[in-house]
Coordinates of C-alpha atoms in Angstrom, one line a residue:
Chain A
X1 CA 114.1 233.4 47.9
X2 CA 113.0 231.7 44.8
X3 CA 109.7 230.0 44.7
X4 CA 109.7 226.8 42.7
X5 CA 106.0 226.1 42.1
X6 CA 103.6 228.9 41.7
X7 CA 100.2 228.6 43.3
X8 CA 97.5 227.9 40.8
X9 CA 93.9 229.0 41.0
X10 CA 91.1 230.9 39.4
X11 CA 91.1 234.7 39.6
X12 CA 88.7 235.5 42.5
X13 CA 85.4 237.0 41.3
X14 CA 82.8 236.4 44.0
X15 CA 82.1 239.4 46.3
X16 CA 80.3 239.1 49.6
X17 CA 79.8 242.9 49.9
X18 CA 78.8 244.9 46.9
X19 CA 81.6 247.4 47.5
X20 CA 84.4 245.1 48.6
X21 CA 86.6 242.8 46.6
X22 CA 86.5 239.1 46.9
X23 CA 88.1 238.3 50.2
X24 CA 90.8 236.2 48.6
X25 CA 92.6 239.2 47.3
X26 CA 93.7 240.2 50.8
X27 CA 95.3 236.8 51.4
X28 CA 97.0 236.9 47.9
X29 CA 98.5 240.3 48.6
X30 CA 99.8 239.1 51.9
X31 CA 101.0 235.6 51.0
X32 CA 101.0 235.0 47.3
X33 CA 101.7 238.2 45.4
X34 CA 101.9 236.4 42.1
X35 CA 99.9 233.3 41.2
X36 CA 99.4 231.4 38.0
X37 CA 95.9 230.5 37.1
X38 CA 92.8 231.0 35.0
X39 CA 91.1 234.3 34.4
X40 CA 87.4 234.8 34.4
X41 CA 87.1 234.1 30.7
X42 CA 89.2 230.9 30.9
X43 CA 92.4 232.4 29.6
X44 CA 95.5 231.3 31.5
X45 CA 97.7 234.0 33.0
X46 CA 99.6 235.4 36.0
X47 CA 97.7 237.4 38.6
X48 CA 99.5 240.2 40.5
X49 CA 97.7 241.9 43.4
X50 CA 100.0 244.3 45.2
X51 CA 100.0 248.0 44.6
X52 CA 103.7 248.3 43.8
X53 CA 103.7 245.3 41.5
X54 CA 100.6 246.5 39.6
X55 CA 102.2 250.0 39.1
X56 CA 105.5 248.5 38.1
X57 CA 104.2 246.1 35.5
X58 CA 101.9 248.7 33.9
X59 CA 104.8 251.1 33.6
X60 CA 107.3 248.4 32.3
X61 CA 107.8 248.4 28.6
X62 CA 108.7 244.7 28.8
X63 CA 105.0 244.1 29.2
X64 CA 103.0 245.0 26.1
X65 CA 99.3 245.7 25.5
X66 CA 99.0 244.2 22.1
X67 CA 96.8 241.4 23.1
X68 CA 93.3 240.6 22.0
X69 CA 90.7 241.8 24.4
X70 CA 89.3 240.2 27.5
X71 CA 86.0 238.8 26.4
X72 CA 84.8 237.3 23.2
X73 CA 87.8 235.0 22.9
X74 CA 87.9 231.4 21.8
X75 CA 88.6 228.7 24.3
X76 CA 92.3 229.2 24.0
X77 CA 92.0 232.9 24.5
X78 CA 92.8 233.8 20.9
X79 CA 90.6 236.4 19.2
X80 CA 90.9 238.0 15.8
X81 CA 93.1 241.1 15.9
X82 CA 91.2 244.2 17.1
X83 CA 90.1 246.6 14.3
X84 CA 92.5 249.3 13.2
X85 CA 92.6 252.3 15.5
X86 CA 92.0 250.2 18.7
X87 CA 95.0 251.9 20.3
X88 CA 94.6 250.5 23.8
X89 CA 95.8 247.2 22.3
X90 CA 98.8 248.8 20.6
X91 CA 102.4 249.2 21.8
X92 CA 104.7 252.1 20.9
X93 CA 105.4 253.4 18.4
X94 CA 102.0 252.6 16.9
X95 CA 100.3 253.5 20.2
X96 CA 102.1 256.8 20.4
X97 CA 100.8 258.0 17.0
X98 CA 97.2 257.7 18.2
X99 CA 97.7 258.9 21.7
X100 CA 99.4 262.1 20.5
X101 CA 96.6 262.9 18.2
X102 CA 94.1 262.7 21.0
X103 CA 95.8 264.0 24.2
X104 CA 95.4 267.7 23.2
X105 CA 91.6 267.1 23.1
X106 CA 91.4 265.8 26.6
X107 CA 93.7 268.1 28.6
X108 CA 92.9 269.3 32.1
X109 CA 92.1 272.8 30.8
X110 CA 89.8 271.7 28.0
X111 CA 87.9 269.3 30.2
X112 CA 87.5 271.8 33.1
X113 CA 86.2 274.3 30.5
X114 CA 83.4 271.8 29.8
X115 CA 82.2 272.1 33.4
X116 CA 79.3 274.5 32.8
X117 CA 78.1 272.5 29.9
X118 CA 78.3 269.3 31.9
X119 CA 76.5 271.0 34.8
X120 CA 73.7 272.0 32.5
X121 CA 73.3 268.5 31.2
X122 CA 73.2 267.2 34.8
X123 CA 70.6 269.9 35.9
X124 CA 68.4 269.0 32.9
X125 CA 68.4 265.3 33.8
X126 CA 67.7 266.0 37.4
X127 CA 64.8 268.3 36.4
X128 CA 63.4 265.4 34.4
X129 CA 63.9 263.0 37.3
X130 CA 62.2 265.4 39.8
X131 CA 59.2 265.5 37.5
X132 CA 59.0 261.7 37.2
X133 CA 57.2 259.6 39.8
X134 CA 59.5 257.9 42.2
X135 CA 60.9 255.3 42.4
X136 CA 63.1 255.8 39.3
X137 CA 66.0 253.7 38.1
X138 CA 68.9 256.1 38.6
X139 CA 71.0 254.3 35.9
X140 CA 68.5 255.0 33.1
X141 CA 67.3 258.4 34.4
X142 CA 70.7 259.9 35.2
X143 CA 73.9 257.9 35.5
X144 CA 73.9 256.6 31.9
X145 CA 72.4 259.7 30.1
X146 CA 74.9 262.2 31.6
X147 CA 78.1 260.7 30.2
X148 CA 76.4 259.5 27.1
X149 CA 75.1 263.0 26.3
X150 CA 78.6 264.5 27.0
X151 CA 80.6 262.0 24.9
X152 CA 78.0 262.3 22.1
X153 CA 78.4 266.0 22.1
X154 CA 82.2 265.9 22.2
X155 CA 82.6 263.3 19.5
X156 CA 79.8 264.4 17.3
X157 CA 77.7 261.3 17.6
X158 CA 73.9 261.8 17.5
X159 CA 72.4 261.1 20.9
X160 CA 69.4 259.6 19.1
X161 CA 71.7 256.6 18.4
X162 CA 72.2 255.9 22.1
X163 CA 70.1 252.8 22.3
X164 CA 72.1 251.1 19.6
X165 CA 75.6 252.0 21.0
X166 CA 74.7 251.4 24.6
X167 CA 73.5 247.9 23.7
X168 CA 76.6 247.2 21.6
X169 CA 78.9 248.5 24.4
X170 CA 77.1 246.3 27.0
X171 CA 77.7 243.2 24.8
X172 CA 81.3 244.1 24.3
X173 CA 82.1 244.2 28.0
X174 CA 79.9 241.3 29.1
X175 CA 81.7 238.2 30.4
X176 CA 78.8 236.0 29.2
X177 CA 78.5 237.2 25.6
X178 CA 79.5 234.6 23.0
X179 CA 82.4 235.3 20.7
X180 CA 79.9 235.7 17.9
X181 CA 77.8 238.2 19.8
X182 CA 81.0 240.1 20.8
X183 CA 82.2 240.3 17.2
X184 CA 78.8 241.3 15.9
X185 CA 78.5 244.1 18.5
X186 CA 82.0 245.4 17.8
X187 CA 81.4 245.4 14.1
X188 CA 78.0 247.2 14.5
X189 CA 79.7 249.8 16.6
X190 CA 82.5 250.2 14.1
X191 CA 80.2 250.6 11.2
X192 CA 78.1 253.1 13.0
X193 CA 81.1 255.3 13.6
X194 CA 82.4 254.6 10.1
X195 CA 79.2 256.1 8.6
X196 CA 79.6 259.1 10.8
X197 CA 83.2 259.6 9.7
X198 CA 82.2 259.5 6.1
X199 CA 79.5 262.1 6.8
X200 CA 81.9 264.3 8.6
X201 CA 84.5 264.1 5.8
X202 CA 81.9 265.4 3.5
X203 CA 80.5 268.0 5.9
X204 CA 82.7 268.6 9.0
X205 CA 81.0 269.9 12.2
X206 CA 82.5 271.2 15.5
X207 CA 83.5 268.0 17.2
X208 CA 86.4 265.6 17.8
X209 CA 85.6 263.2 15.0
X210 CA 85.4 266.1 12.5
X211 CA 88.7 267.5 13.9
X212 CA 90.4 264.1 13.6
X213 CA 89.1 263.7 10.0
X214 CA 90.5 267.0 9.1
X215 CA 94.0 266.3 10.5
X216 CA 94.4 263.8 7.6
X217 CA 96.5 261.6 9.9
X218 CA 94.2 258.6 10.1
X219 CA 92.4 256.4 7.6
X220 CA 88.6 256.1 7.8
X221 CA 89.1 252.6 9.2
X222 CA 91.4 253.9 11.9
X223 CA 89.0 256.7 12.7
X224 CA 86.1 254.2 13.0
X225 CA 88.2 252.3 15.6
X226 CA 89.3 255.3 17.5
X227 CA 85.8 256.7 17.6
X228 CA 84.3 253.4 18.7
X229 CA 86.8 253.2 21.5
X230 CA 86.1 256.7 22.7
X231 CA 82.4 256.3 22.6
X232 CA 82.4 253.0 24.6
X233 CA 85.0 254.1 27.1
X234 CA 83.4 257.6 27.4
X235 CA 80.0 256.4 28.7
X236 CA 80.3 252.9 30.2
X237 CA 82.9 253.6 32.9
X238 CA 81.6 257.0 34.1
X239 CA 78.0 255.8 34.1
X240 CA 79.0 253.0 36.5
X241 CA 81.1 255.3 38.7
X242 CA 78.1 257.7 39.0
X243 CA 75.6 254.9 39.8
X244 CA 77.8 252.8 42.0
X245 CA 79.2 255.9 43.6
X246 CA 75.7 257.0 44.5
X247 CA 74.9 253.6 46.0
X248 CA 78.1 253.7 48.0
X249 CA 77.5 257.2 49.3
X250 CA 73.9 256.2 50.4
X251 CA 75.5 253.4 52.4
X252 CA 77.8 256.0 54.0
X253 CA 75.6 258.9 55.0
X254 CA 78.3 260.3 57.3
X255 CA 80.5 260.8 54.2
X256 CA 77.7 262.6 52.4
X257 CA 77.3 264.8 55.5
X258 CA 81.0 265.6 55.5
X259 CA 80.7 266.6 51.8
X260 CA 77.7 268.8 52.5
X261 CA 79.5 270.5 55.4
X262 CA 82.6 271.1 53.3
X263 CA 82.1 271.1 49.5
X264 CA 85.8 271.6 49.0
X265 CA 86.1 267.9 49.8
X266 CA 84.5 267.1 46.5
X267 CA 87.7 266.7 44.4
X268 CA 89.1 264.3 47.0
X269 CA 85.8 262.5 47.3
X270 CA 85.9 261.7 43.6
X271 CA 89.4 260.3 43.9
X272 CA 88.4 258.3 46.9
X273 CA 85.4 256.8 45.1
X274 CA 87.6 256.0 42.2
X275 CA 90.0 254.2 44.5
X276 CA 87.5 252.5 46.6
X277 CA 85.2 251.2 43.9
X278 CA 87.8 250.6 41.0
X279 CA 85.2 249.4 38.6
X280 CA 87.6 247.8 36.1
X281 CA 87.0 244.8 38.3
X282 CA 89.2 242.1 36.8
X283 CA 92.2 244.3 36.2
X284 CA 94.2 245.1 33.1
X285 CA 96.0 242.6 30.9
X286 CA 99.5 242.8 29.6
X287 CA 101.7 240.3 27.7
X288 CA 105.3 239.7 28.5
X289 CA 107.4 240.7 25.4
X290 CA 110.4 239.0 26.9
X291 CA 111.1 236.6 29.8
X292 CA 110.7 238.6 33.0
X293 CA 111.3 237.5 36.6
X294 CA 108.9 238.6 39.2
X295 CA 108.8 237.4 42.9
X296 CA 111.0 234.5 41.9
X297 CA 108.9 233.3 39.1
X298 CA 109.9 233.4 35.4
X299 CA 107.1 234.9 33.3
X300 CA 107.8 233.6 29.9
X301 CA 107.5 235.6 26.7
X302 CA 103.9 235.7 25.5
X303 CA 102.4 235.0 28.9
X304 CA 99.4 237.1 30.0
X305 CA 99.8 239.1 33.3
X306 CA 96.8 240.6 35.0
X307 CA 97.4 243.7 37.0
X308 CA 94.6 243.7 39.5
X309 CA 93.8 247.4 39.8
X310 CA 91.1 246.9 42.4
X311 CA 93.4 244.8 44.7
X312 CA 96.2 247.3 44.4
X313 CA 93.8 250.1 45.4
X314 CA 93.0 248.3 48.7
X315 CA 96.6 247.5 49.5
X316 CA 97.3 248.6 53.1
X317 CA 101.0 249.1 52.4
X318 CA 100.0 252.0 50.1
X319 CA 96.7 253.1 51.7
X320 CA 97.7 252.7 55.3
X321 CA 94.6 254.1 57.0
X322 CA 91.8 251.6 56.7
X323 CA 91.9 250.9 52.9
X324 CA 88.6 249.0 53.1
X325 CA 86.7 252.1 54.3
X326 CA 85.4 254.9 52.2
X327 CA 87.0 258.1 53.5
X328 CA 86.2 261.2 51.4
X329 CA 88.7 263.3 53.4
X330 CA 91.5 260.8 52.7
X331 CA 94.9 262.3 52.0
X332 CA 95.6 261.8 48.3
X333 CA 97.7 259.0 47.3
X334 CA 98.0 257.9 43.7
X335 CA 95.4 255.3 43.0
X336 CA 95.2 252.9 40.1
X337 CA 91.6 253.3 39.0
X338 CA 92.6 254.8 35.7
X339 CA 95.4 252.3 35.2
X340 CA 99.1 253.4 35.0
X341 CA 101.8 253.6 32.4
X342 CA 101.4 254.9 28.8
X343 CA 97.8 253.6 28.5
X344 CA 96.5 255.4 31.6
X345 CA 93.0 256.5 30.8
X346 CA 92.9 259.3 28.2
X347 CA 89.5 260.5 29.4
X348 CA 90.3 260.7 33.1
X349 CA 89.9 264.4 33.3
X350 CA 86.5 264.3 31.7
X351 CA 85.5 261.5 34.1
X352 CA 86.5 263.7 37.0
X353 CA 84.5 266.7 35.7
X354 CA 81.4 264.5 35.1
X355 CA 81.6 262.7 38.5
X356 CA 82.0 265.9 40.4
X357 CA 79.1 267.7 38.6
X358 CA 76.8 264.6 38.8
X359 CA 77.3 263.5 42.4
X360 CA 77.5 267.1 43.7
X361 CA 74.2 268.1 42.1
X362 CA 72.4 264.8 42.8
X363 CA 72.8 264.9 46.5
X364 CA 72.1 268.7 46.6
X365 CA 68.9 268.4 44.6
X366 CA 67.6 265.3 46.4
X367 CA 68.7 265.5 50.0
X368 CA 66.4 262.7 51.0
X369 CA 67.6 260.3 48.2
X370 CA 67.5 256.7 49.2
X371 CA 67.3 253.2 47.8
X372 CA 63.8 252.1 46.9
X373 CA 64.7 248.4 47.4
X374 CA 66.7 246.6 50.0
X375 CA 70.4 246.9 49.1
X376 CA 70.8 243.1 48.6
X377 CA 68.1 243.3 45.8
X378 CA 70.2 245.8 43.7
X379 CA 71.4 243.8 40.6
X380 CA 75.2 244.1 40.6
X381 CA 77.4 243.8 37.5
X382 CA 79.3 240.7 38.5
X383 CA 79.1 239.6 34.9
X384 CA 80.7 242.7 33.3
X385 CA 84.3 243.8 32.9
X386 CA 83.1 247.2 34.2
X387 CA 81.6 246.7 37.6
X388 CA 78.6 248.6 38.9
X389 CA 74.9 248.2 39.0
X390 CA 72.5 247.1 36.3
X391 CA 69.7 249.1 37.9
X392 CA 69.5 251.4 40.9
X393 CA 65.9 252.0 42.0
X394 CA 65.8 255.2 44.1
X395 CA 63.2 257.3 45.8
X396 CA 63.3 260.6 47.7
Chain B
X1 CA 114.9 271.5 43.8
X2 CA 115.2 271.1 40.1
X3 CA 112.6 269.6 37.8
X4 CA 113.4 267.8 34.5
X5 CA 110.7 266.6 32.1
X6 CA 110.9 264.2 29.2
X7 CA 108.5 265.3 26.6
X8 CA 109.0 262.1 24.6
X9 CA 107.8 260.0 27.5
X10 CA 104.8 262.2 28.3
X11 CA 101.4 260.7 27.5
X12 CA 99.4 263.8 28.3
X13 CA 97.4 262.3 31.2
X14 CA 97.4 265.6 33.0
X15 CA 98.1 264.2 36.4
X16 CA 101.0 266.7 37.0
X17 CA 98.7 269.6 36.3
X18 CA 96.3 268.3 39.0
X19 CA 99.1 267.9 41.4
X20 CA 101.1 271.1 40.9
X21 CA 99.4 273.6 38.6
X22 CA 102.0 276.3 39.4
X23 CA 104.8 274.1 38.0
X24 CA 103.2 272.1 35.2
X25 CA 100.8 272.8 32.3
X26 CA 99.8 271.1 29.1
X27 CA 100.2 272.3 25.5
X28 CA 96.8 272.9 24.0
X29 CA 97.7 271.2 20.7
X30 CA 98.9 267.9 21.9
X31 CA 98.5 267.8 25.7
X32 CA 102.2 267.3 26.3
X33 CA 103.6 268.6 29.5
X34 CA 104.9 272.2 29.7
X35 CA 107.3 273.0 32.5
X36 CA 106.3 276.4 33.9
X37 CA 109.0 276.5 36.5
X38 CA 112.1 274.2 36.4
X39 CA 113.3 275.6 39.8
X40 CA 110.2 275.6 42.0
X41 CA 110.3 277.1 45.5
X42 CA 110.6 274.7 48.4
X43 CA 107.0 275.3 49.5
X44 CA 105.9 273.6 46.3
X45 CA 108.1 270.6 47.0
X46 CA 105.4 268.2 48.2
X47 CA 103.2 269.1 45.2
X48 CA 106.0 268.5 42.7
X49 CA 107.0 265.2 44.2
X50 CA 103.3 264.2 44.1
X51 CA 103.3 265.1 40.4
X52 CA 106.3 263.0 39.7
X53 CA 104.8 260.1 41.7
X54 CA 101.4 260.3 39.9
X55 CA 102.9 260.6 36.4
X56 CA 102.0 257.4 34.6
X57 CA 104.7 257.6 32.1
X58 CA 107.6 258.4 34.5
X59 CA 108.3 261.6 32.6
X60 CA 109.1 263.8 35.6
X61 CA 112.4 263.7 37.4
X62 CA 113.0 265.7 40.6
X63 CA 116.6 266.5 41.5
X64 CA 117.3 267.8 45.0

């Protein structure tokens, strides 16, 4: 069957439950697996919502990633080209050159070897939290510091610089930041890393930026771009998974009880939280590099396609057993939380190690942990590309 | 069961190691997949198929 006129509408963004997707996604998956419309920042594009389509598009070389980013665009969606080294917006063979330089530094083995160091960072933050008077904001006390400290240590970025880079990161993924504010934040971030690169070239230390400098494979400009990307991606996403994951577990005490009764469920619980919460809330963008036909519609060269990761992760054809319920004992099925295809998250093994250490220790150390405000008063990140909570007041 | 890998496609995501650590490893230098056992025993079949399914770069082929 060939559809003649695609449905046109805006990408759904309004949630009625903090953990569930906008209700329209279910209807789209069932009735309209591809629609043409407007994305949250006003860019026109095609939206795909089914698990199989999302996986297929992200693995399909006919769809490229060399598209200016999601926010900070002009009205027509055009943005200045991303700075050198921003490899998530590159296609092969340029992308391959950067990815190959980095993958050895983020292997399963290397990341699992970091577990004791991550657990120590987690324990120190929890000690501080225990000494503080409750309620505390779990984001500032725990969820944001843990991945920030870890990525700073790995990259060789002084943790003292955190206020600056956390502020710039937040602006770069805000849907409401003006193009000027976005550019300014991106440039400040890039210059910050550029200064560090110059310092490490003169005096290398034991960290990823120094190692990359010493390979001689990248220019200082490229290194500044790579470093900015790793710094941003390394703390924003995991921080929100830890905070939103905590809030979600507090809503599902029987799941916490199951984890307490059987700690071996932890690996699966992390995967399930990744699937269930899928914090890249508006999906990933690709651009058709040639005309492609999908569900009877011709996607013309140059068109933007949005692969809705969060919708794919709630698709009942893939996750047959109550996909809208959190089930820490769920049998593993490949989820899309880290994306798919050649750009699949480079830091995913680090994220797993951090989530496991952080959530495990938090609920062990504070068995009576609970929200300090009604759930509906928790400020949710509807306005950010990375979903989560702006604050999470907790007590114990 | 026979496993074939394509190093050129591999993007070092490490999903195969999580799925079937007895069959797949990663090179320390560049994270690229290392095939530990191209002819895994049948009892690892489900893990190997899981690895192939998870691989984001479609770099693992399983021949039965």
